[in-house]
JSON list of C-alpha atoms in Angstrom, two decimals:
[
{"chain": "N", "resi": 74, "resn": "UNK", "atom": "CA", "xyz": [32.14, 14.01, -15.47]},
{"chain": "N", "resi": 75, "resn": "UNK", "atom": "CA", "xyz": [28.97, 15.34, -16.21]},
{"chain": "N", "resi": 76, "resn": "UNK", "atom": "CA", "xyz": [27.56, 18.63, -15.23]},
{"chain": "N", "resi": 77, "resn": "UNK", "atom": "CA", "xyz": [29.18, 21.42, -12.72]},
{"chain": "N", "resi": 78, "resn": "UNK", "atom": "CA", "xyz": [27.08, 21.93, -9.34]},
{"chain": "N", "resi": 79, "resn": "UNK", "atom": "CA", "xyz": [28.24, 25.24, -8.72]},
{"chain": "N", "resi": 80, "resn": "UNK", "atom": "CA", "xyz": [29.30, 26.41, -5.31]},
{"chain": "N", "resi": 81, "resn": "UNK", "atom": "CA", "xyz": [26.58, 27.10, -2.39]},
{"chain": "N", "resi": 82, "resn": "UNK", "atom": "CA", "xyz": [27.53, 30.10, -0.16]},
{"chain": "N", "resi": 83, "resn": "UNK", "atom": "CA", "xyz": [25.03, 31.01, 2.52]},
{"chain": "N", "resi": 84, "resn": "UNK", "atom": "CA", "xyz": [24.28, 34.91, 2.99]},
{"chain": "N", "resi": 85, "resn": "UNK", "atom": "CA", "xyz": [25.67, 36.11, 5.92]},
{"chain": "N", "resi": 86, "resn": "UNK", "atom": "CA", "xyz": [23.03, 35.49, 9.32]},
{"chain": "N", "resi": 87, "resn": "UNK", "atom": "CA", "xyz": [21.84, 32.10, 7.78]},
{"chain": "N", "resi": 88, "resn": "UNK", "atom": "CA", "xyz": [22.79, 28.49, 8.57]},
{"chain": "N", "resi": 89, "resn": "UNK", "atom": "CA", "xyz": [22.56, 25.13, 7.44]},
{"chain": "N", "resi": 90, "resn": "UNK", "atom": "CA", "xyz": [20.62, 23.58, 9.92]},
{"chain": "N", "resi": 91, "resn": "UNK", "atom": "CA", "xyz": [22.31, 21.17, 11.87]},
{"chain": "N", "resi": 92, "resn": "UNK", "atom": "CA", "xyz": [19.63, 18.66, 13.55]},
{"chain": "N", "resi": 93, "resn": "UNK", "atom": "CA", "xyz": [16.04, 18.25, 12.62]},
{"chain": "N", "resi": 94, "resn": "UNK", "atom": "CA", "xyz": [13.73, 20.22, 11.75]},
{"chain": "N", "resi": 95, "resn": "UNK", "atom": "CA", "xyz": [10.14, 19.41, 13.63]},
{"chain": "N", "resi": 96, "resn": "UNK", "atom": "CA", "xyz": [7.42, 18.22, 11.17]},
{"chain": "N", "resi": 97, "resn": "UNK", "atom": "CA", "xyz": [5.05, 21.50, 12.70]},
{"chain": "N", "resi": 98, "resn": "UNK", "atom": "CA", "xyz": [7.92, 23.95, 12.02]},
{"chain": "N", "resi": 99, "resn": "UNK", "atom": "CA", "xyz": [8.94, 22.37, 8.43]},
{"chain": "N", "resi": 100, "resn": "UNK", "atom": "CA", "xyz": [5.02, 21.92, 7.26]},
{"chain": "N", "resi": 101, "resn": "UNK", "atom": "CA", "xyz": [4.67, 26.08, 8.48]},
{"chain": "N", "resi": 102, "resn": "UNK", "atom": "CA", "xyz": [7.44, 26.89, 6.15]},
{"chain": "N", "resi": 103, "resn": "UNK", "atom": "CA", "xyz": [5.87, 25.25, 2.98]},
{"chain": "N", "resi": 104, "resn": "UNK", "atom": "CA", "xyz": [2.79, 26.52, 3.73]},
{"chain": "N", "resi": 105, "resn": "UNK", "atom": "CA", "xyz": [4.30, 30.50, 4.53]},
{"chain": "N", "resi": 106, "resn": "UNK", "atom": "CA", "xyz": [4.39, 31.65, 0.79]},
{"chain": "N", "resi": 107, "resn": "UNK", "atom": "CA", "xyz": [1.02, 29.96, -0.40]},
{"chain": "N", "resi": 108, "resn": "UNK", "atom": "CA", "xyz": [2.48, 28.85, -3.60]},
{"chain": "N", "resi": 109, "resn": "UNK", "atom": "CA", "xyz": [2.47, 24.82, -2.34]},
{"chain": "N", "resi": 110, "resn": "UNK", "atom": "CA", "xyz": [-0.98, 24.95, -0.78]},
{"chain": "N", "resi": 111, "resn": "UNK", "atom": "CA", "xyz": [-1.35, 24.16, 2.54]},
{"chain": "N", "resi": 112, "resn": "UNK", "atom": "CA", "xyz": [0.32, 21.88, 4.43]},
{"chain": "N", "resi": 113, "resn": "UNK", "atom": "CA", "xyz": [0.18, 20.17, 8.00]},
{"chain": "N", "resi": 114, "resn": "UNK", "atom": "CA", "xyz": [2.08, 17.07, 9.20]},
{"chain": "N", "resi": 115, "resn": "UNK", "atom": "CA", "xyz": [-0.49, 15.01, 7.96]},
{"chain": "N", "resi": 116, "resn": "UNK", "atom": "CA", "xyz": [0.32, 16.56, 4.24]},
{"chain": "N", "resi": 117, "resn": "UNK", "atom": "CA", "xyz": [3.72, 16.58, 5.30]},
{"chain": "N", "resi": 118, "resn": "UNK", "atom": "CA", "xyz": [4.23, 12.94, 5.96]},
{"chain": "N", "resi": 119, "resn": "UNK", "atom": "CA", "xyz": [2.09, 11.63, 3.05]},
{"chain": "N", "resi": 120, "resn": "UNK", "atom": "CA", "xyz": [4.04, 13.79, 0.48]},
{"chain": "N", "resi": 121, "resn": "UNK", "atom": "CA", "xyz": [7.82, 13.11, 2.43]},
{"chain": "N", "resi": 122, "resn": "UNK", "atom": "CA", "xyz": [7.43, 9.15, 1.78]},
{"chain": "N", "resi": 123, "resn": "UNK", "atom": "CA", "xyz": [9.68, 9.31, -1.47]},
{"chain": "N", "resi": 124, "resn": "UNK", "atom": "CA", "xyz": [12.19, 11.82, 0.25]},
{"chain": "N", "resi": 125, "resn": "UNK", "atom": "CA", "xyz": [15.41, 9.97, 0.31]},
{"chain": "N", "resi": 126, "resn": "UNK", "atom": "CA", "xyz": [16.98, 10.00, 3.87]},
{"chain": "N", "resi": 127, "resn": "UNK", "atom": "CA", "xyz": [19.62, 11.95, 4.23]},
{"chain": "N", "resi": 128, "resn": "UNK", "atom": "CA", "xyz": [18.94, 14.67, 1.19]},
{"chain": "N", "resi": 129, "resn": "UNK", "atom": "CA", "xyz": [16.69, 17.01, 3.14]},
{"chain": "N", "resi": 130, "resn": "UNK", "atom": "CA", "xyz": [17.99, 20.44, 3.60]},
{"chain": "N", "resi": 131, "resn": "UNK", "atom": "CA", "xyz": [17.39, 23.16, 5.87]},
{"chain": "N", "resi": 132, "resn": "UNK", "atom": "CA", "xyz": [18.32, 26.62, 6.31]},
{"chain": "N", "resi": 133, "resn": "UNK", "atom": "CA", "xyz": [17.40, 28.49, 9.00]},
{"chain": "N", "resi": 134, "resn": "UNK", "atom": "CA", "xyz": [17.65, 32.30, 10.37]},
{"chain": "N", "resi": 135, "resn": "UNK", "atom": "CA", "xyz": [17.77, 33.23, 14.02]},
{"chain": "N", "resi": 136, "resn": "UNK", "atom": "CA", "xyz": [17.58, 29.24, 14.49]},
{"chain": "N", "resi": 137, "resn": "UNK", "atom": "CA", "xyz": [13.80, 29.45, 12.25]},
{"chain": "N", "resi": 138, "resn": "UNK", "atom": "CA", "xyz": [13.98, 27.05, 9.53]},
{"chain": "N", "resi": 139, "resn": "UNK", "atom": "CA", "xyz": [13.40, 29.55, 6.28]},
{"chain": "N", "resi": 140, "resn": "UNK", "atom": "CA", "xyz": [14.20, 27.72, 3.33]},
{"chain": "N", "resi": 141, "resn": "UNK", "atom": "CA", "xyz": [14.25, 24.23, 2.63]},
{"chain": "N", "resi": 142, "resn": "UNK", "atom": "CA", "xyz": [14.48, 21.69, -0.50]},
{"chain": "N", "resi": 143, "resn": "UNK", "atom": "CA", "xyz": [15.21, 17.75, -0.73]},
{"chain": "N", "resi": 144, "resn": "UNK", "atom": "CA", "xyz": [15.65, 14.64, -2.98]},
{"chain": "N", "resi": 145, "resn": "UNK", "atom": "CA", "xyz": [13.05, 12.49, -3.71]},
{"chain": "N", "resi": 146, "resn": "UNK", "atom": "CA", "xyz": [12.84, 8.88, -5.38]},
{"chain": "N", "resi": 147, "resn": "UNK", "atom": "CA", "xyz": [9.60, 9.19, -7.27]},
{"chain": "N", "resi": 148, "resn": "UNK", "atom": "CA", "xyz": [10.66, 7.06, -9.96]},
{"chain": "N", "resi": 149, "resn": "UNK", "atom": "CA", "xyz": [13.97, 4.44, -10.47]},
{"chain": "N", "resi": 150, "resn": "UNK", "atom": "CA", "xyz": [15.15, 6.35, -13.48]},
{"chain": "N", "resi": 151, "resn": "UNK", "atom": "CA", "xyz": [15.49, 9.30, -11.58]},
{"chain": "N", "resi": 152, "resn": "UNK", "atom": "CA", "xyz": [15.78, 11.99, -8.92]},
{"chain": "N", "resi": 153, "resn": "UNK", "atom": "CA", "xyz": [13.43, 14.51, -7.78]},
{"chain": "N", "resi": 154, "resn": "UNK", "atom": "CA", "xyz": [14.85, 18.04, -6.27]},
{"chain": "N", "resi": 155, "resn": "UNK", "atom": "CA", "xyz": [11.52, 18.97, -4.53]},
{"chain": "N", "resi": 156, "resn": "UNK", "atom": "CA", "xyz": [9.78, 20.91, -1.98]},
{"chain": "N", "resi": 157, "resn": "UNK", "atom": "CA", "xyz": [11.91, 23.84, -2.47]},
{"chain": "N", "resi": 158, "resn": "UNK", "atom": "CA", "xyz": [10.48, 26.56, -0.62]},
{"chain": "N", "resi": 159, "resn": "UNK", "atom": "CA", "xyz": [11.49, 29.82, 0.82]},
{"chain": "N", "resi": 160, "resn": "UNK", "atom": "CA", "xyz": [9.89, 32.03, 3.31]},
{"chain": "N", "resi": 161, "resn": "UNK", "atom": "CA", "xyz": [8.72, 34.70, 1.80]},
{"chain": "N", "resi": 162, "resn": "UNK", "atom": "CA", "xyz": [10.04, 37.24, 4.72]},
{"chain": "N", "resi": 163, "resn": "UNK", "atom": "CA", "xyz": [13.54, 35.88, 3.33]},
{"chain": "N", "resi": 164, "resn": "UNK", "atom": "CA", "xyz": [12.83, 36.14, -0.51]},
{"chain": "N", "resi": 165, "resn": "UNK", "atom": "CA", "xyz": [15.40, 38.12, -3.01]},
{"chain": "N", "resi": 166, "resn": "UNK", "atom": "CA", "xyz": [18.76, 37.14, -0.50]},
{"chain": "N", "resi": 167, "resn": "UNK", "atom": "CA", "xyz": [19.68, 33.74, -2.67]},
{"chain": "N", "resi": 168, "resn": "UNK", "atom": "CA", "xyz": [18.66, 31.16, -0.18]},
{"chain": "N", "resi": 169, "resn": "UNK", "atom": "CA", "xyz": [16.54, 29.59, -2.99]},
{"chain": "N", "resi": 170, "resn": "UNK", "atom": "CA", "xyz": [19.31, 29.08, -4.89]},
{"chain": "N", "resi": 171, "resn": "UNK", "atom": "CA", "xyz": [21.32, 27.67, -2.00]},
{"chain": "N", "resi": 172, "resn": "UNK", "atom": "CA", "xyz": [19.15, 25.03, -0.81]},
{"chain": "N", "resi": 173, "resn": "UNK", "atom": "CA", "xyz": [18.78, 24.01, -4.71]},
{"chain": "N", "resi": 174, "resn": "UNK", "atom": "CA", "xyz": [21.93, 23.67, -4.90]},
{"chain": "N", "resi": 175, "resn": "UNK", "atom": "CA", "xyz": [22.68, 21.80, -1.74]},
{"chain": "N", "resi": 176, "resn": "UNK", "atom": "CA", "xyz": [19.61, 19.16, -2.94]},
{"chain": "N", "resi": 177, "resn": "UNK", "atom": "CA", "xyz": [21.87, 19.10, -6.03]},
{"chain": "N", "resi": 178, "resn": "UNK", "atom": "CA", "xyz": [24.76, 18.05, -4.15]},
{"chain": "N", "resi": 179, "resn": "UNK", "atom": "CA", "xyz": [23.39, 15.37, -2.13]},
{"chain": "N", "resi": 180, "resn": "UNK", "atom": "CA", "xyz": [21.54, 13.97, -4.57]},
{"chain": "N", "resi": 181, "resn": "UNK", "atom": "CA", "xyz": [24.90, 14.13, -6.61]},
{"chain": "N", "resi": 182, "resn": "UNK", "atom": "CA", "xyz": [26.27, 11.79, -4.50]},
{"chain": "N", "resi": 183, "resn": "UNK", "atom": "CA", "xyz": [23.79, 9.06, -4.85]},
{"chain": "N", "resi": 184, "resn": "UNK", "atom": "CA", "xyz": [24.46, 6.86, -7.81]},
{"chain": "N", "resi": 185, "resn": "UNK", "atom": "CA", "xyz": [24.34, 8.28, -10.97]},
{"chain": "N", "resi": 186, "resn": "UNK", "atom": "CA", "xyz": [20.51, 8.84, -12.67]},
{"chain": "N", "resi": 187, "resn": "UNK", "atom": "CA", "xyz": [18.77, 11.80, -14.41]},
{"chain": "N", "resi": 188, "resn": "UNK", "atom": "CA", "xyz": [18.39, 14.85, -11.82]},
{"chain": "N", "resi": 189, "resn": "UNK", "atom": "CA", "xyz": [15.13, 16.75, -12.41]},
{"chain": "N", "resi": 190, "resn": "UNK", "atom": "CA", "xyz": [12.27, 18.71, -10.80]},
{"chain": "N", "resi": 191, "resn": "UNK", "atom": "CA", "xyz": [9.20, 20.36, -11.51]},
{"chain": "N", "resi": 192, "resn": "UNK", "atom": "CA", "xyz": [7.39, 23.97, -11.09]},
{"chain": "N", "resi": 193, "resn": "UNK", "atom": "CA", "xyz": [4.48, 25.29, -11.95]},
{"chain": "N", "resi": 194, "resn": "UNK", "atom": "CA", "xyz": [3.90, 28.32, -14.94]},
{"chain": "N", "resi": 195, "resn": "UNK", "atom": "CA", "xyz": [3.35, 31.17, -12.53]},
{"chain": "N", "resi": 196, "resn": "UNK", "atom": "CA", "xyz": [6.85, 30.57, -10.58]},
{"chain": "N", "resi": 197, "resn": "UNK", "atom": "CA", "xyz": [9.09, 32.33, -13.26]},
{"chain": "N", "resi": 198, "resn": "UNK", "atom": "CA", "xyz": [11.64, 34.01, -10.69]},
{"chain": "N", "resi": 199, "resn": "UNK", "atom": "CA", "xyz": [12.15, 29.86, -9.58]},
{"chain": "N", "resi": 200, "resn": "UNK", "atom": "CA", "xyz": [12.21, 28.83, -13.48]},
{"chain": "N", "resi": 201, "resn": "UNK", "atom": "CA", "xyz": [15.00, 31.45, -14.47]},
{"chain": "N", "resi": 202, "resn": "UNK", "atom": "CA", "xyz": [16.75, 29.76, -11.41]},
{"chain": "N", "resi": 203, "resn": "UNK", "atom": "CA", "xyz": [16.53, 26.45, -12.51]},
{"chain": "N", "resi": 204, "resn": "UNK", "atom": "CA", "xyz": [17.18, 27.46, -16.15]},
{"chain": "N", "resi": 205, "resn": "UNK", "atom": "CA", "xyz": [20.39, 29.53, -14.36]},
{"chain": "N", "resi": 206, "resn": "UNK", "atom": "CA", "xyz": [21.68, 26.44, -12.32]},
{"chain": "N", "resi": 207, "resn": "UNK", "atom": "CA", "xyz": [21.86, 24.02, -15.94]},
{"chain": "N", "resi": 208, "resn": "UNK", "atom": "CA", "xyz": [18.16, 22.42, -16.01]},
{"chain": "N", "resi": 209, "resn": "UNK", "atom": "CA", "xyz": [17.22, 22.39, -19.56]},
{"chain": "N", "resi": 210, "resn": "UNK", "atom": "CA", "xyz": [13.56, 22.26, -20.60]},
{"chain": "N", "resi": 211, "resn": "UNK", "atom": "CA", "xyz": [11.63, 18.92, -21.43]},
{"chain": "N", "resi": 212, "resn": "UNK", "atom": "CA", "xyz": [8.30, 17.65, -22.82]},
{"chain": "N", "resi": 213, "resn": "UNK", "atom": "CA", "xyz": [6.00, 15.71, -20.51]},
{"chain": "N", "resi": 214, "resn": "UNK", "atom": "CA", "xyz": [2.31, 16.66, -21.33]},
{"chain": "N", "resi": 215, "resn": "UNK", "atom": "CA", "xyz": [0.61, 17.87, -24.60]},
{"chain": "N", "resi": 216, "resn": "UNK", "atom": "CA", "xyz": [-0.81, 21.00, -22.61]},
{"chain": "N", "resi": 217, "resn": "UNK", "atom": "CA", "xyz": [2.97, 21.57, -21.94]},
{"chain": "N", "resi": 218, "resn": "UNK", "atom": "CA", "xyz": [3.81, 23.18, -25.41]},
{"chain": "N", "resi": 219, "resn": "UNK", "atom": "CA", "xyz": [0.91, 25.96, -25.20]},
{"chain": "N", "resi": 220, "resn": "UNK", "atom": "CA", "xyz": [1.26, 26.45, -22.09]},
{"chain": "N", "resi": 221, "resn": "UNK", "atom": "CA", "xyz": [5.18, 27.30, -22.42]},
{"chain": "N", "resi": 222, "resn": "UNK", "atom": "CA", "xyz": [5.18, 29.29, -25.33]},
{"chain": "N", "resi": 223, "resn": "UNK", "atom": "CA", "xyz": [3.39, 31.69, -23.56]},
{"chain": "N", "resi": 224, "resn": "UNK", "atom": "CA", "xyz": [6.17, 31.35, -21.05]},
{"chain": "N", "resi": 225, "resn": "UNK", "atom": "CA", "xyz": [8.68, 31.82, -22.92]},
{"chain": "N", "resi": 226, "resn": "UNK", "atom": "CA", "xyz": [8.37, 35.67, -23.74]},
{"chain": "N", "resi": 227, "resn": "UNK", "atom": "CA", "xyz": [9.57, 35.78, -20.05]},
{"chain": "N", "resi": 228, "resn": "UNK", "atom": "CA", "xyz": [12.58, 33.38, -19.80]},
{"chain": "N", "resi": 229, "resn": "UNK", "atom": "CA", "xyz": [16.04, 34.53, -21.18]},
{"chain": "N", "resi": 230, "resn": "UNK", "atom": "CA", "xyz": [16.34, 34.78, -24.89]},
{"chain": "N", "resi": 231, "resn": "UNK", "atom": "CA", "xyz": [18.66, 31.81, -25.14]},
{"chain": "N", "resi": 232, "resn": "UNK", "atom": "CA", "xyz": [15.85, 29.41, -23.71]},
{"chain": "N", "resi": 233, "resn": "UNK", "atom": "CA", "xyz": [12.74, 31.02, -25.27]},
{"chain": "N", "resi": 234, "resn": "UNK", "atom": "CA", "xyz": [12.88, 28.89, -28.10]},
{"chain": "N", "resi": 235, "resn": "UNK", "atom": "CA", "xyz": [12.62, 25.66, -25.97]},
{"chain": "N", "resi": 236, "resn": "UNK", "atom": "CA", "xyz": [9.50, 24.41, -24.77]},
{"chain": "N", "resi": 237, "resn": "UNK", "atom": "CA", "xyz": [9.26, 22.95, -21.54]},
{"chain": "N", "resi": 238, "resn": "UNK", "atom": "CA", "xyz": [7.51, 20.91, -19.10]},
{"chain": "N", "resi": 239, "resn": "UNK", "atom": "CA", "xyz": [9.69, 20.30, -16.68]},
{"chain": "N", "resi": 240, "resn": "UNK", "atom": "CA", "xyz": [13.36, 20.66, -15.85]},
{"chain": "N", "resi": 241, "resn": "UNK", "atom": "CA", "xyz": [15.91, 18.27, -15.71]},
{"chain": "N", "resi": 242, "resn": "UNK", "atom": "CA", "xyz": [19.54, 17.33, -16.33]},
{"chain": "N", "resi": 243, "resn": "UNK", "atom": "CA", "xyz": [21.81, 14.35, -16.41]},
{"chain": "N", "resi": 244, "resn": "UNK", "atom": "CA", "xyz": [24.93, 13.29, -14.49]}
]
């Protein structure tokens, strides 16, 4: 019931990592691209407390982790897909899309709440994703609605018309 996760495939040369990834290593690949700031362990640990064990996911290229993404309990209603990040020397080959997807899954197997996540107005390649993958649009702020329009000239025709905050979708 509900709505279709579609199928991850990894590109060929990249892995799902299969034991952990040290806090150094994972902090270095959110901070790589710039868009999430900077990060260290200490940033790393005080923003991780909501991740929900078990939902973090790694892929990783010559045994580097490169792209990452996890579930998050922020709030009871709800889960959070967050921290998705890709290395930008491994941009344009999906993996975005891959570790979204496997966040999807696992937190698709947790019981049943709202699924949603959040970017910021500049990340339109990730929006058009998220938009792609079945997140529909939502209202969370006043600023939201300006702020979007002005988006929209750059999202798909069929989603221009919506205004949104952040994306989300239910089970």
């Amino acid at each position: 019931a509900g709505w279709p996760v579609p199928c991850a495939e990894l590109p060929d040369g990249y892995a799902l990592a299969t034991s952990p990834i040290d806090a150094a290593r994972w902090a270095g690949l959110l901070s790589a691209g710039g868009e999430l700031g900077s990060w260290d362990e200490h940033r790393l640990h005080t923003e991780t407390t909501c991740l929900v064990p078990g939902t973090q996911v790694f892929l990783t290229h010559s045994e580097q982790p490169v792209a990452c993404a996890g579930v998050y309990e922020r709030e009871p209603a709800s889960w959070e897909i967050g921290w998705i990040a890709v290395h930008p020397d491994h941009r344009r080959c999906g993996l975005g899309q891959v570790v979204t997807l496997l966040a999807l899954e696992r937190a698709r197997g947790l019981p049943a709440r709202t699924i949603l996540l959040f970017t910021q107005d500049h990340r339109l390649g990730a929006i058009r994703l998220y938009l792609r993958l079945g997140f529909r649009p939502v209202i969370r702020h006043r600023s939201h609605k300006r702020r979007w329009r002005v988006l929209a000239k750059f999202l798909p025709r069929e989603v221009a018309a919506d205004i949104v905050s952040s994306l989300q979708v239910n089970q």
